[in-house]
PDB file of C-alpha atoms in Angstrom:
ATOM      1  CA  MET A   1       0.000   0.000   0.000  1.00  0.00           C
ATOM      2  CA  SER A   2       2.360   2.511  -1.385  1.00  0.00           C
ATOM      3  CA  GLU A   3       0.867   5.965  -1.651  1.00  0.00           C
ATOM      4  CA  SER A   4      -1.893   8.244  -0.437  1.00  0.00           C
ATOM      5  CA  ILE A   5      -3.688  10.625  -2.790  1.00  0.00           C
ATOM      6  CA  THR A   6      -5.686  13.617  -1.665  1.00  0.00           C
ATOM      7  CA  SER A   7      -5.718  15.839  -4.756  1.00  0.00           C
ATOM      8  CA  LEU A   8      -8.883  15.756  -6.868  1.00  0.00           C
ATOM      9  CA  GLN A   9      -6.713  16.611  -9.873  1.00  0.00           C
ATOM     10  CA  ASN A  10      -4.425  13.618  -9.482  1.00  0.00           C
ATOM     11  CA  PRO A  11      -4.054  11.686 -12.769  1.00  0.00           C
ATOM     12  CA  ARG A  12      -5.152   8.450 -11.107  1.00  0.00           C
ATOM     13  CA  VAL A  13      -8.380  10.040  -9.904  1.00  0.00           C
ATOM     14  CA  LYS A  14      -9.027  11.485 -13.354  1.00  0.00           C
ATOM     15  CA  SER A  15      -8.370   8.093 -14.922  1.00  0.00           C
ATOM     16  CA  LEU A  16     -10.938   6.475 -12.641  1.00  0.00           C
ATOM     17  CA  VAL A  17     -13.521   9.068 -13.604  1.00  0.00           C
ATOM     18  CA  ARG A  18     -12.856   8.459 -17.304  1.00  0.00           C
ATOM     19  CA  LEU A  19     -13.704   4.775 -16.898  1.00  0.00           C
ATOM     20  CA  ARG A  20     -17.345   5.756 -16.536  1.00  0.00           C
ATOM     21  CA  ASP A  21     -17.202   6.267 -20.306  1.00  0.00           C
ATOM     22  CA  ARG A  22     -17.488   3.148 -22.439  1.00  0.00           C
ATOM     23  CA  ARG A  23     -14.922   4.407 -24.942  1.00  0.00           C
ATOM     24  CA  HIS A  24     -12.255   4.492 -22.260  1.00  0.00           C
ATOM     25  CA  ARG A  25     -13.304   1.118 -20.838  1.00  0.00           C
ATOM     26  CA  ASP A  26     -13.077  -0.527 -24.247  1.00  0.00           C
ATOM     27  CA  ARG A  27      -9.826   1.201 -25.131  1.00  0.00           C
ATOM     28  CA  ASP A  28      -8.130   0.039 -21.935  1.00  0.00           C
ATOM     29  CA  GLN A  29     -10.026  -3.262 -21.754  1.00  0.00           C
ATOM     30  CA  SER A  30     -10.775  -2.417 -18.140  1.00  0.00           C
ATOM     31  CA  PHE A  31     -13.668  -1.440 -15.908  1.00  0.00           C
ATOM     32  CA  VAL A  32     -14.469  -0.274 -12.396  1.00  0.00           C
ATOM     33  CA  ILE A  33     -15.794  -2.419  -9.555  1.00  0.00           C
ATOM     34  CA  GLU A  34     -17.004  -0.506  -6.516  1.00  0.00           C
ATOM     35  CA  GLY A  35     -18.264  -1.769  -3.176  1.00  0.00           C
ATOM     36  CA  PHE A  36     -17.407  -4.438  -0.628  1.00  0.00           C
ATOM     37  CA  ARG A  37     -19.892  -7.056  -1.809  1.00  0.00           C
ATOM     38  CA  GLU A  38     -19.087  -6.551  -5.468  1.00  0.00           C
ATOM     39  CA  LEU A  39     -15.342  -6.765  -4.910  1.00  0.00           C
ATOM     40  CA  THR A  40     -15.708  -9.824  -2.694  1.00  0.00           C
ATOM     41  CA  ARG A  41     -17.537 -11.638  -5.483  1.00  0.00           C
ATOM     42  CA  ALA A  42     -15.077 -10.457  -8.108  1.00  0.00           C
ATOM     43  CA  ALA A  43     -12.133 -11.713  -6.055  1.00  0.00           C
ATOM     44  CA  ALA A  44     -13.826 -15.053  -5.421  1.00  0.00           C
ATOM     45  CA  ALA A  45     -14.502 -15.453  -9.152  1.00  0.00           C
ATOM     46  CA  GLY A  46     -10.867 -14.834 -10.047  1.00  0.00           C
ATOM     47  CA  VAL A  47     -11.435 -11.562 -11.884  1.00  0.00           C
ATOM     48  CA  THR A  48      -8.111  -9.909 -12.681  1.00  0.00           C
ATOM     49  CA  ILE A  49      -7.966  -6.833 -10.440  1.00  0.00           C
ATOM     50  CA  ARG A  50      -5.208  -4.458 -11.452  1.00  0.00           C
ATOM     51  CA  GLU A  51      -5.597  -1.701  -8.871  1.00  0.00           C
ATOM     52  CA  ILE A  52      -7.492  -1.430  -5.589  1.00  0.00           C
ATOM     53  CA  TYR A  53      -8.300   2.047  -4.241  1.00  0.00           C
ATOM     54  CA  TYR A  54      -9.370   2.393  -0.633  1.00  0.00           C
ATOM     55  CA  SER A  55     -10.343   5.172   1.763  1.00  0.00           C
ATOM     56  CA  PRO A  56     -10.513   3.979   5.380  1.00  0.00           C
ATOM     57  CA  ASP A  57     -12.560   6.975   6.525  1.00  0.00           C
ATOM     58  CA  LEU A  58     -15.409   5.751   4.309  1.00  0.00           C
ATOM     59  CA  PHE A  59     -15.379   2.080   5.341  1.00  0.00           C
ATOM     60  CA  LEU A  60     -18.732   0.822   6.633  1.00  0.00           C
ATOM     61  CA  GLY A  61     -17.434  -2.133   8.635  1.00  0.00           C
ATOM     62  CA  GLU A  62     -14.348  -3.953   9.867  1.00  0.00           C
ATOM     63  CA  ASN A  63     -13.744  -6.430   7.051  1.00  0.00           C
ATOM     64  CA  GLU A  64     -12.516  -4.047   4.377  1.00  0.00           C
ATOM     65  CA  PRO A  65      -8.779  -4.174   5.252  1.00  0.00           C
ATOM     66  CA  ALA A  66      -8.758  -7.956   4.962  1.00  0.00           C
ATOM     67  CA  LEU A  67     -10.376  -7.743   1.534  1.00  0.00           C
ATOM     68  CA  VAL A  68      -7.807  -5.172   0.406  1.00  0.00           C
ATOM     69  CA  ASP A  69      -5.019  -7.472   1.606  1.00  0.00           C
ATOM     70  CA  ARG A  70      -6.579 -10.414  -0.224  1.00  0.00           C
ATOM     71  CA  ILE A  71      -6.775  -8.484  -3.479  1.00  0.00           C
ATOM     72  CA  VAL A  72      -3.210  -7.189  -3.086  1.00  0.00           C
ATOM     73  CA  SER A  73      -2.010 -10.745  -2.544  1.00  0.00           C
ATOM     74  CA  SER A  74      -3.460 -11.643  -5.949  1.00  0.00           C
ATOM     75  CA  GLY A  75      -1.175  -9.077  -7.600  1.00  0.00           C
ATOM     76  CA  ALA A  76      -3.124  -5.817  -7.498  1.00  0.00           C
ATOM     77  CA  GLU A  77      -1.580  -2.473  -6.665  1.00  0.00           C
ATOM     78  CA  ALA A  78      -3.131  -0.770  -3.627  1.00  0.00           C
ATOM     79  CA  VAL A  79      -3.578   3.005  -3.491  1.00  0.00           C
ATOM     80  CA  GLU A  80      -5.047   4.963  -0.601  1.00  0.00           C
ATOM     81  CA  LEU A  81      -7.288   7.916  -1.454  1.00  0.00           C
ATOM     82  CA  GLY A  82      -8.395  10.697   0.811  1.00  0.00           C
ATOM     83  CA  PRO A  83     -12.184  10.883   1.306  1.00  0.00           C
ATOM     84  CA  ASP A  84     -12.703  13.766  -1.120  1.00  0.00           C
ATOM     85  CA  ALA A  85     -10.562  12.184  -3.802  1.00  0.00           C
ATOM     86  CA  PHE A  86     -12.416   8.910  -3.374  1.00  0.00           C
ATOM     87  CA  ARG A  87     -15.802  10.618  -3.621  1.00  0.00           C
ATOM     88  CA  LYS A  88     -14.744  12.187  -6.906  1.00  0.00           C
ATOM     89  CA  ALA A  89     -13.709   8.810  -8.293  1.00  0.00           C
ATOM     90  CA  SER A  90     -16.818   7.064  -6.986  1.00  0.00           C
ATOM     91  CA  TYR A  91     -20.011   6.795  -9.023  1.00  0.00           C
ATOM     92  CA  ARG A  92     -22.131   6.291  -5.891  1.00  0.00           C
ATOM     93  CA  ASP A  93     -23.932   8.835  -3.756  1.00  0.00           C
ATOM     94  CA  ARG A  94     -22.721   7.056  -0.610  1.00  0.00           C
ATOM     95  CA  PRO A  95     -19.363   5.443  -1.384  1.00  0.00           C
ATOM     96  CA  GLU A  96     -18.086   2.587   0.777  1.00  0.00           C
ATOM     97  CA  GLY A  97     -14.393   3.339   0.441  1.00  0.00           C
ATOM     98  CA  LEU A  98     -13.510   0.478  -1.899  1.00  0.00           C
ATOM     99  CA  LEU A  99     -13.058   0.746  -5.654  1.00  0.00           C
ATOM    100  CA  ALA A 100     -10.988  -1.295  -8.072  1.00  0.00           C
ATOM    101  CA  VAL A 101      -9.907  -1.320 -11.694  1.00  0.00           C
ATOM    102  CA  ALA A 102     -10.200  -4.766 -13.261  1.00  0.00           C
ATOM    103  CA  GLY A 103      -9.466  -6.256 -16.648  1.00  0.00           C
ATOM    104  CA  GLN A 104     -12.441  -7.035 -18.842  1.00  0.00           C
ATOM    105  CA  PHE A 105     -12.992 -10.776 -18.995  1.00  0.00           C
ATOM    106  CA  ASP A 106     -13.943 -13.018 -21.903  1.00  0.00           C
ATOM    107  CA  THR A 107     -17.557 -12.674 -23.057  1.00  0.00           C
ATOM    108  CA  THR A 108     -17.320 -14.897 -26.133  1.00  0.00           C
ATOM    109  CA  LEU A 109     -20.383 -16.957 -27.022  1.00  0.00           C
ATOM    110  CA  ASP A 110     -19.340 -20.459 -25.951  1.00  0.00           C
ATOM    111  CA  PRO A 111     -21.902 -23.309 -25.795  1.00  0.00           C
ATOM    112  CA  ALA A 112     -19.320 -25.567 -24.166  1.00  0.00           C
ATOM    113  CA  ARG A 113     -19.859 -23.607 -20.940  1.00  0.00           C
ATOM    114  CA  TRP A 114     -23.617 -24.215 -20.813  1.00  0.00           C
ATOM    115  CA  GLY A 115     -23.635 -27.774 -19.539  1.00  0.00           C
ATOM    116  CA  GLY A 116     -25.947 -30.587 -20.604  1.00  0.00           C
ATOM    117  CA  ASP A 117     -29.429 -29.366 -19.648  1.00  0.00           C
ATOM    118  CA  PRO A 118     -29.146 -25.595 -19.455  1.00  0.00           C
ATOM    119  CA  LEU A 119     -31.606 -22.867 -18.610  1.00  0.00           C
ATOM    120  CA  LEU A 120     -30.395 -19.760 -20.435  1.00  0.00           C
ATOM    121  CA  LEU A 121     -31.497 -16.146 -20.439  1.00  0.00           C
ATOM    122  CA  VAL A 122     -31.185 -14.186 -23.664  1.00  0.00           C
ATOM    123  CA  VAL A 123     -31.645 -10.410 -23.568  1.00  0.00           C
ATOM    124  CA  GLU A 124     -31.744  -8.272 -26.687  1.00  0.00           C
ATOM    125  CA  ALA A 125     -30.835  -4.585 -27.009  1.00  0.00           C
ATOM    126  CA  ILE A 126     -31.280  -3.781 -23.316  1.00  0.00           C
ATOM    127  CA  GLU A 127     -30.755  -0.053 -22.875  1.00  0.00           C
ATOM    128  CA  LYS A 128     -30.756   0.582 -19.134  1.00  0.00           C
ATOM    129  CA  PRO A 129     -27.764  -0.566 -17.075  1.00  0.00           C
ATOM    130  CA  GLY A 130     -29.982  -1.053 -14.031  1.00  0.00           C
ATOM    131  CA  ASN A 131     -32.187  -3.477 -15.929  1.00  0.00           C
ATOM    132  CA  LEU A 132     -29.248  -5.494 -17.236  1.00  0.00           C
ATOM    133  CA  GLY A 133     -27.708  -5.646 -13.770  1.00  0.00           C
ATOM    134  CA  THR A 134     -31.007  -6.741 -12.237  1.00  0.00           C
ATOM    135  CA  MET A 135     -31.376  -9.444 -14.882  1.00  0.00           C
ATOM    136  CA  LEU A 136     -27.945 -10.785 -13.977  1.00  0.00           C
ATOM    137  CA  ARG A 137     -28.853 -10.834 -10.299  1.00  0.00           C
ATOM    138  CA  THR A 138     -32.097 -12.668 -11.066  1.00  0.00           C
ATOM    139  CA  ALA A 139     -30.331 -15.102 -13.384  1.00  0.00           C
ATOM    140  CA  ASP A 140     -27.882 -15.938 -10.610  1.00  0.00           C
ATOM    141  CA  ALA A 141     -30.753 -16.593  -8.189  1.00  0.00           C
ATOM    142  CA  ALA A 142     -32.519 -18.797 -10.737  1.00  0.00           C
ATOM    143  CA  GLY A 143     -29.443 -20.903 -11.428  1.00  0.00           C
ATOM    144  CA  VAL A 144     -29.146 -19.842 -15.054  1.00  0.00           C
ATOM    145  CA  ALA A 145     -26.257 -21.440 -16.930  1.00  0.00           C
ATOM    146  CA  ALA A 146     -25.440 -18.261 -18.890  1.00  0.00           C
ATOM    147  CA  VAL A 147     -26.835 -14.894 -19.910  1.00  0.00           C
ATOM    148  CA  LEU A 148     -26.554 -14.080 -23.605  1.00  0.00           C
ATOM    149  CA  VAL A 149     -26.473 -10.324 -24.183  1.00  0.00           C
ATOM    150  CA  CYS A 150     -27.449  -9.699 -27.797  1.00  0.00           C
ATOM    151  CA  ASP A 151     -26.911  -6.439 -29.673  1.00  0.00           C
ATOM    152  CA  PRO A 152     -26.258  -4.551 -26.417  1.00  0.00           C
ATOM    153  CA  THR A 153     -26.778  -0.825 -26.219  1.00  0.00           C
ATOM    154  CA  THR A 154     -25.264  -0.822 -22.742  1.00  0.00           C
ATOM    155  CA  ASP A 155     -22.247  -2.978 -22.024  1.00  0.00           C
ATOM    156  CA  PRO A 156     -21.997  -5.372 -19.066  1.00  0.00           C
ATOM    157  CA  PHE A 157     -18.933  -3.512 -17.808  1.00  0.00           C
ATOM    158  CA  ASN A 158     -20.885  -0.309 -17.194  1.00  0.00           C
ATOM    159  CA  PRO A 159     -20.369   0.530 -13.489  1.00  0.00           C
ATOM    160  CA  ASN A 160     -24.126   0.714 -12.954  1.00  0.00           C
ATOM    161  CA  VAL A 161     -24.524  -2.814 -14.334  1.00  0.00           C
ATOM    162  CA  VAL A 162     -21.920  -3.991 -11.834  1.00  0.00           C
ATOM    163  CA  ARG A 163     -23.742  -2.172  -9.059  1.00  0.00           C
ATOM    164  CA  ALA A 164     -27.262  -3.346  -9.959  1.00  0.00           C
ATOM    165  CA  SER A 165     -26.021  -6.928 -10.306  1.00  0.00           C
ATOM    166  CA  LEU A 166     -24.561  -6.795  -6.772  1.00  0.00           C
ATOM    167  CA  GLY A 167     -21.508  -8.491  -8.207  1.00  0.00           C
ATOM    168  CA  THR A 168     -23.390 -11.385  -9.849  1.00  0.00           C
ATOM    169  CA  LEU A 169     -21.817 -10.202 -13.101  1.00  0.00           C
ATOM    170  CA  PHE A 170     -18.918 -12.317 -11.806  1.00  0.00           C
ATOM    171  CA  THR A 171     -20.950 -15.402 -10.851  1.00  0.00           C
ATOM    172  CA  VAL A 172     -23.024 -15.970 -14.029  1.00  0.00           C
ATOM    173  CA  PRO A 173     -21.312 -16.524 -17.395  1.00  0.00           C
ATOM    174  CA  VAL A 174     -22.069 -13.493 -19.586  1.00  0.00           C
ATOM    175  CA  MET A 175     -21.751 -13.916 -23.344  1.00  0.00           C
ATOM    176  CA  ILE A 176     -22.132 -11.131 -25.895  1.00  0.00           C
ATOM    177  CA  ALA A 177     -23.221 -11.831 -29.473  1.00  0.00           C
ATOM    178  CA  GLU A 178     -25.099 -10.438 -32.415  1.00  0.00           C
ATOM    179  CA  THR A 179     -28.692 -11.653 -32.518  1.00  0.00           C
ATOM    180  CA  ARG A 180     -28.269 -13.721 -35.689  1.00  0.00           C
ATOM    181  CA  MET A 181     -25.218 -15.499 -34.306  1.00  0.00           C
ATOM    182  CA  ALA A 182     -27.014 -16.234 -31.031  1.00  0.00           C
ATOM    183  CA  VAL A 183     -30.071 -17.623 -32.850  1.00  0.00           C
ATOM    184  CA  ASP A 184     -27.950 -19.922 -35.005  1.00  0.00           C
ATOM    185  CA  THR A 185     -25.766 -21.078 -32.116  1.00  0.00           C
ATOM    186  CA  LEU A 186     -28.740 -21.923 -29.899  1.00  0.00           C
ATOM    187  CA  HIS A 187     -30.470 -23.909 -32.623  1.00  0.00           C
ATOM    188  CA  GLU A 188     -27.268 -25.764 -33.530  1.00  0.00           C
ATOM    189  CA  ALA A 189     -26.826 -26.664 -29.860  1.00  0.00           C
ATOM    190  CA  GLY A 190     -30.371 -28.037 -29.636  1.00  0.00           C
ATOM    191  CA  ILE A 191     -31.590 -25.330 -27.236  1.00  0.00           C
ATOM    192  CA  ARG A 192     -35.286 -24.512 -27.579  1.00  0.00           C
ATOM    193  CA  THR A 193     -35.999 -20.783 -27.592  1.00  0.00           C
ATOM    194  CA  VAL A 194     -39.033 -19.221 -25.918  1.00  0.00           C
ATOM    195  CA  ALA A 195     -39.724 -15.607 -26.892  1.00  0.00           C
ATOM    196  CA  THR A 196     -41.628 -13.532 -24.357  1.00  0.00           C
ATOM    197  CA  THR A 197     -43.970 -11.217 -26.236  1.00  0.00           C
ATOM    198  CA  PRO A 198     -47.436  -9.654 -25.889  1.00  0.00           C
ATOM    199  CA  SER A 199     -48.256 -11.117 -29.307  1.00  0.00           C
ATOM    200  CA  ALA A 200     -48.170 -14.694 -27.981  1.00  0.00           C
ATOM    201  CA  SER A 201     -51.322 -16.702 -27.352  1.00  0.00           C
ATOM    202  CA  ALA A 202     -49.875 -19.222 -24.871  1.00  0.00           C
ATOM    203  CA  MET A 203     -49.325 -18.201 -21.268  1.00  0.00           C
ATOM    204  CA  ILE A 204     -45.860 -18.645 -19.812  1.00  0.00           C
ATOM    205  CA  TRP A 205     -47.091 -21.329 -17.403  1.00  0.00           C
ATOM    206  CA  ASP A 206     -48.554 -23.323 -20.322  1.00  0.00           C
ATOM    207  CA  THR A 207     -45.203 -23.297 -22.112  1.00  0.00           C
ATOM    208  CA  ASP A 208     -42.717 -26.112 -21.529  1.00  0.00           C
ATOM    209  CA  LEU A 209     -39.631 -24.604 -19.929  1.00  0.00           C
ATOM    210  CA  THR A 210     -37.966 -27.866 -18.927  1.00  0.00           C
ATOM    211  CA  GLY A 211     -34.934 -29.346 -20.622  1.00  0.00           C
ATOM    212  CA  PRO A 212     -32.445 -27.266 -22.608  1.00  0.00           C
ATOM    213  CA  VAL A 213     -34.228 -23.956 -23.077  1.00  0.00           C
ATOM    214  CA  ALA A 214     -33.479 -20.262 -23.544  1.00  0.00           C
ATOM    215  CA  ILE A 215     -35.915 -17.586 -22.404  1.00  0.00           C
ATOM    216  CA  VAL A 216     -35.639 -14.524 -24.633  1.00  0.00           C
ATOM    217  CA  VAL A 217     -36.529 -11.008 -23.448  1.00  0.00           C
ATOM    218  CA  GLY A 218     -36.494  -7.893 -25.592  1.00  0.00           C
ATOM    219  CA  SER A 219     -35.670  -4.242 -25.105  1.00  0.00           C
ATOM    220  CA  GLU A 220     -37.580  -1.927 -22.819  1.00  0.00           C
ATOM    221  CA  GLN A 221     -38.997   0.173 -25.639  1.00  0.00           C
ATOM    222  CA  TYR A 222     -39.401  -2.111 -28.618  1.00  0.00           C
ATOM    223  CA  GLY A 223     -39.533  -5.651 -27.295  1.00  0.00           C
ATOM    224  CA  LEU A 224     -38.016  -8.433 -29.360  1.00  0.00           C
ATOM    225  CA  SER A 225     -36.890  -8.031 -32.940  1.00  0.00           C
ATOM    226  CA  ASP A 226     -38.577  -9.905 -35.773  1.00  0.00           C
ATOM    227  CA  THR A 227     -35.453 -12.035 -36.002  1.00  0.00           C
ATOM    228  CA  TRP A 228     -36.088 -13.503 -32.552  1.00  0.00           C
ATOM    229  CA  LEU A 229     -39.850 -13.709 -32.969  1.00  0.00           C
ATOM    230  CA  ASP A 230     -39.539 -15.561 -36.260  1.00  0.00           C
ATOM    231  CA  ALA A 231     -36.798 -17.884 -35.047  1.00  0.00           C
ATOM    232  CA  ALA A 232     -38.290 -18.785 -31.660  1.00  0.00           C
ATOM    233  CA  ASP A 233     -39.563 -22.313 -31.119  1.00  0.00           C
ATOM    234  CA  ARG A 234     -42.354 -20.960 -28.949  1.00  0.00           C
ATOM    235  CA  ARG A 235     -43.803 -17.613 -27.986  1.00  0.00           C
ATOM    236  CA  ALA A 236     -45.052 -17.047 -24.453  1.00  0.00           C
ATOM    237  CA  LEU A 237     -47.242 -14.381 -22.885  1.00  0.00           C
ATOM    238  CA  LEU A 238     -46.949 -12.891 -19.421  1.00  0.00           C
ATOM    239  CA  PRO A 239     -50.430 -12.119 -18.086  1.00  0.00           C
ATOM    240  CA  MET A 240     -51.374  -8.451 -17.862  1.00  0.00           C
ATOM    241  CA  ALA A 241     -54.580  -7.730 -15.933  1.00  0.00           C
ATOM    242  CA  GLY A 242     -54.261  -3.953 -15.631  1.00  0.00           C
ATOM    243  CA  SER A 243     -54.075  -1.088 -18.073  1.00  0.00           C
ATOM    244  CA  ALA A 244     -50.290  -1.320 -18.646  1.00  0.00           C
ATOM    245  CA  ASP A 245     -49.393  -2.990 -21.920  1.00  0.00           C
ATOM    246  CA  SER A 246     -45.971  -4.243 -20.854  1.00  0.00           C
ATOM    247  CA  LEU A 247     -43.741  -5.020 -17.884  1.00  0.00           C
ATOM    248  CA  ASN A 248     -40.320  -3.703 -17.049  1.00  0.00           C
ATOM    249  CA  ALA A 249     -37.854  -5.890 -18.963  1.00  0.00           C
ATOM    250  CA  ALA A 250     -36.054  -7.051 -15.822  1.00  0.00           C
ATOM    251  CA  MET A 251     -39.370  -7.889 -14.147  1.00  0.00           C
ATOM    252  CA  ALA A 252     -40.485  -9.855 -17.203  1.00  0.00           C
ATOM    253  CA  ALA A 253     -37.241 -11.832 -17.167  1.00  0.00           C
ATOM    254  CA  GLY A 254     -37.678 -12.616 -13.483  1.00  0.00           C
ATOM    255  CA  ILE A 255     -41.234 -13.892 -13.880  1.00  0.00           C
ATOM    256  CA  ALA A 256     -40.306 -16.097 -16.816  1.00  0.00           C
ATOM    257  CA  LEU A 257     -37.155 -17.458 -15.181  1.00  0.00           C
ATOM    258  CA  PHE A 258     -38.875 -18.430 -11.968  1.00  0.00           C
ATOM    259  CA  GLU A 259     -41.698 -20.107 -13.852  1.00  0.00           C
ATOM    260  CA  ALA A 260     -38.917 -22.153 -15.434  1.00  0.00           C
ATOM    261  CA  VAL A 261     -37.466 -22.845 -11.989  1.00  0.00           C
ATOM    262  CA  ARG A 262     -40.907 -23.991 -10.791  1.00  0.00           C
ATOM    263  CA  GLN A 263     -41.372 -26.332 -13.723  1.00  0.00           C
ATOM    264  CA  ARG A 264     -37.859 -27.726 -13.562  1.00  0.00           C
ATOM    265  CA  SER A 265     -38.020 -28.359  -9.815  1.00  0.00           C
ATOM    266  CA  SER A 266     -41.538 -29.822  -9.712  1.00  0.00           C
ATOM    267  CA  GLY A 267     -41.651 -31.588 -13.055  1.00  0.00           C
ATOM    268  CA  VAL A 268     -44.880 -29.790 -13.912  1.00  0.00           C
TER     269      VAL A 268
END
């Protein structure tokens, strides 16, 4: 733990701020992980952490120093920031005093990582980082084998995706692909695809979600593309009793995934 930084104009602080921008993340092939829980999960998953920034005055508990030591022992550089410098680097309203720069990990579409009887979540053109992060968190809870992010308008390494996922970005395989490639790969692998759409006639609970299956959820504004709707093996409807004509995309994914969990655990 070699240096302490208090200046808001320090190049390291400015570099951290720049990583909020996707262009800088992609250029450096890096991203920011902030928070005790998120960093704990990243470390446990073996994410390559290059730098760990800490500000003891902002710690919320007593376990932060041990986590810093653990991350340093894996090869990361540790840098102490004064509270004001840390707040500038942080993207949270109430920072916890822990923030790291990590290397982006492999997000290649790889069916070999799905296992023999997978439940997959496919999301297309999701715009809001909070929704994508929530979908990852839900996928983790549902035991999903992988999340396929198709034609993304927000990237999984957005700091708000990391935050909304509560670090489950590091516990669920995330694979990025163009829609056409994902469609072809799923069909070649023998994975049935179920498109969630208001245009379906069958309810989600009347749709077989057992066996190798991928639940497909579209963007917040436009829903699924014609490519997915035409290619899907089945279309499924989520019931809507009120005046709203659609659900939040993350909510829709959660309902569909846990109907799959119900069917797969009960055999019904």
